[in-house]
Structure formats: structure tokens, C-alpha cells
Amino acid sequence: MKNSVIFGLVIGVLSLIWLFIMRQTGYHLTDSEVNPIEYVSILIPLIGLFFGVKNFRDGELKGNMGFLEALIQSFKILLVGGVLAVFAGIVFINWGGAGSNDTTFQSFSGRIFGALLVGVIEAFAVSLLLTTRSNRVD
């Protein structure tokens, strides 16, 4: 579980940093438009998942990991990272500064749902990529 918390924290902290980078560069998270630079944020969970599952495979499982083990580890990492990212997003929206034209909670929740879908797809991809043991059913 320690591995999940560490790499989940990495995803959450990088997500918070990304929110502030977006604001500082002048991209405000308005309700209806998505800026192309926002698609770079897809790399945050991908990097966290890849290195988290790889660390779990190489460290705790001695390089021998099945697909289901990788998928469960990916979901643990996403759970910790997602909770932290949602909390950071709520703090960012509520205390982002008076007069900022950043997003409302309703539009932010739509983005979080999209991030959930992307995270699940990336979890399957990383699990397939890092699986080393085949569990064949004959």
C-alpha cells in the first residue's frame, strides 16, 4: 500500500501544480472551452501510473506480475491520486482568489469525470504494458 500512496501523492501534487501553472500562464479554466494545452495534463496520471506499477513490479514482486495484479495496483494509485486531485481542485476553486474567472464547481466536476475516464483507460494500458506473467486459461 505504501507504493500506492507515494505514487498517488505524486499524481495529486502534480495535478495541483498543473492547475497553478495553467492559471499563471493565462489559461483560465472557463466553463465551455478547452484549451489545447490542457491535453498535456493527460501525461500526469500516465507518468504516475507507469512508474508506480513498474516500481511495484520490480520491487515487491521481483519482476513477475500478472495483469490483474497490475490493474489492482493501478486502481489503488488512481484512487489516492484522484482523491488528492479532487481535494486540491476544490481548494483551488474556492480559494483561488476573488475576482478570478476560473471555472465553477459544476464545470470542474465534468473535467474530473473526464479525467476519471482517461485514468481508467491509462490504467488498462499500463497494466497491459507492464504485465510479465501470462495467466492462460486452457
Coordinates of C-alpha atoms in Angstrom, one line a residue, residues 63-116:
G63 CA 9.7 -8.6 -11.8
N64 CA 6.9 -11.2 -12.1
M65 CA 3.5 -9.6 -12.3
G66 CA 0.2 -10.6 -13.8
F67 CA -2.4 -8.4 -15.4
L68 CA -4.8 -8.4 -12.5
E69 CA -2.1 -7.5 -10.0
A70 CA -1.1 -4.6 -12.2
L71 CA -4.6 -3.4 -12.7
I72 CA -5.4 -3.5 -8.9
Q73 CA -2.2 -1.6 -8.2
S74 CA -3.1 1.0 -10.9
F75 CA -6.5 1.5 -9.4
K76 CA -5.0 1.9 -5.9
I77 CA -2.7 4.6 -7.2
L78 CA -5.5 6.3 -9.1
L79 CA -7.7 6.2 -6.0
V80 CA -5.1 8.1 -3.9
G81 CA -4.2 10.4 -6.7
G82 CA -7.8 11.1 -7.6
V83 CA -8.9 11.9 -4.1
L84 CA -6.0 14.3 -3.7
A85 CA -6.6 15.9 -7.1
V86 CA -10.3 16.5 -6.3
F87 CA -9.5 17.9 -2.9
A88 CA -6.8 20.2 -4.5
G89 CA -9.3 21.2 -7.2
I90 CA -11.9 22.1 -4.7
V91 CA -9.4 24.2 -2.7
F92 CA -8.2 25.8 -5.9
I93 CA -11.8 26.8 -6.9
N94 CA -12.9 28.0 -3.5
W95 CA -9.7 29.9 -2.5
G96 CA -8.3 30.6 -5.9
G97 CA -8.6 34.3 -5.4
A98 CA -11.5 36.7 -5.5
G99 CA -12.3 38.0 -9.0
S100 CA -10.6 35.2 -10.9
N101 CA -12.6 34.0 -13.8
D102 CA -11.7 30.4 -13.2
T103 CA -14.2 27.6 -13.5
T104 CA -17.2 26.8 -11.4
F105 CA -17.5 23.6 -9.5
Q106 CA -20.1 22.2 -12.0
S107 CA -17.7 22.5 -15.0
F108 CA -14.8 21.3 -12.9
S109 CA -16.7 18.2 -12.0
G110 CA -17.2 17.5 -15.7
R111 CA -13.4 17.8 -16.2
I112 CA -12.8 15.5 -13.2
F113 CA -15.2 12.9 -14.7
G114 CA -13.2 13.1 -18.0
A115 CA -10.0 12.7 -16.0
L116 CA -11.5 9.6 -14.4

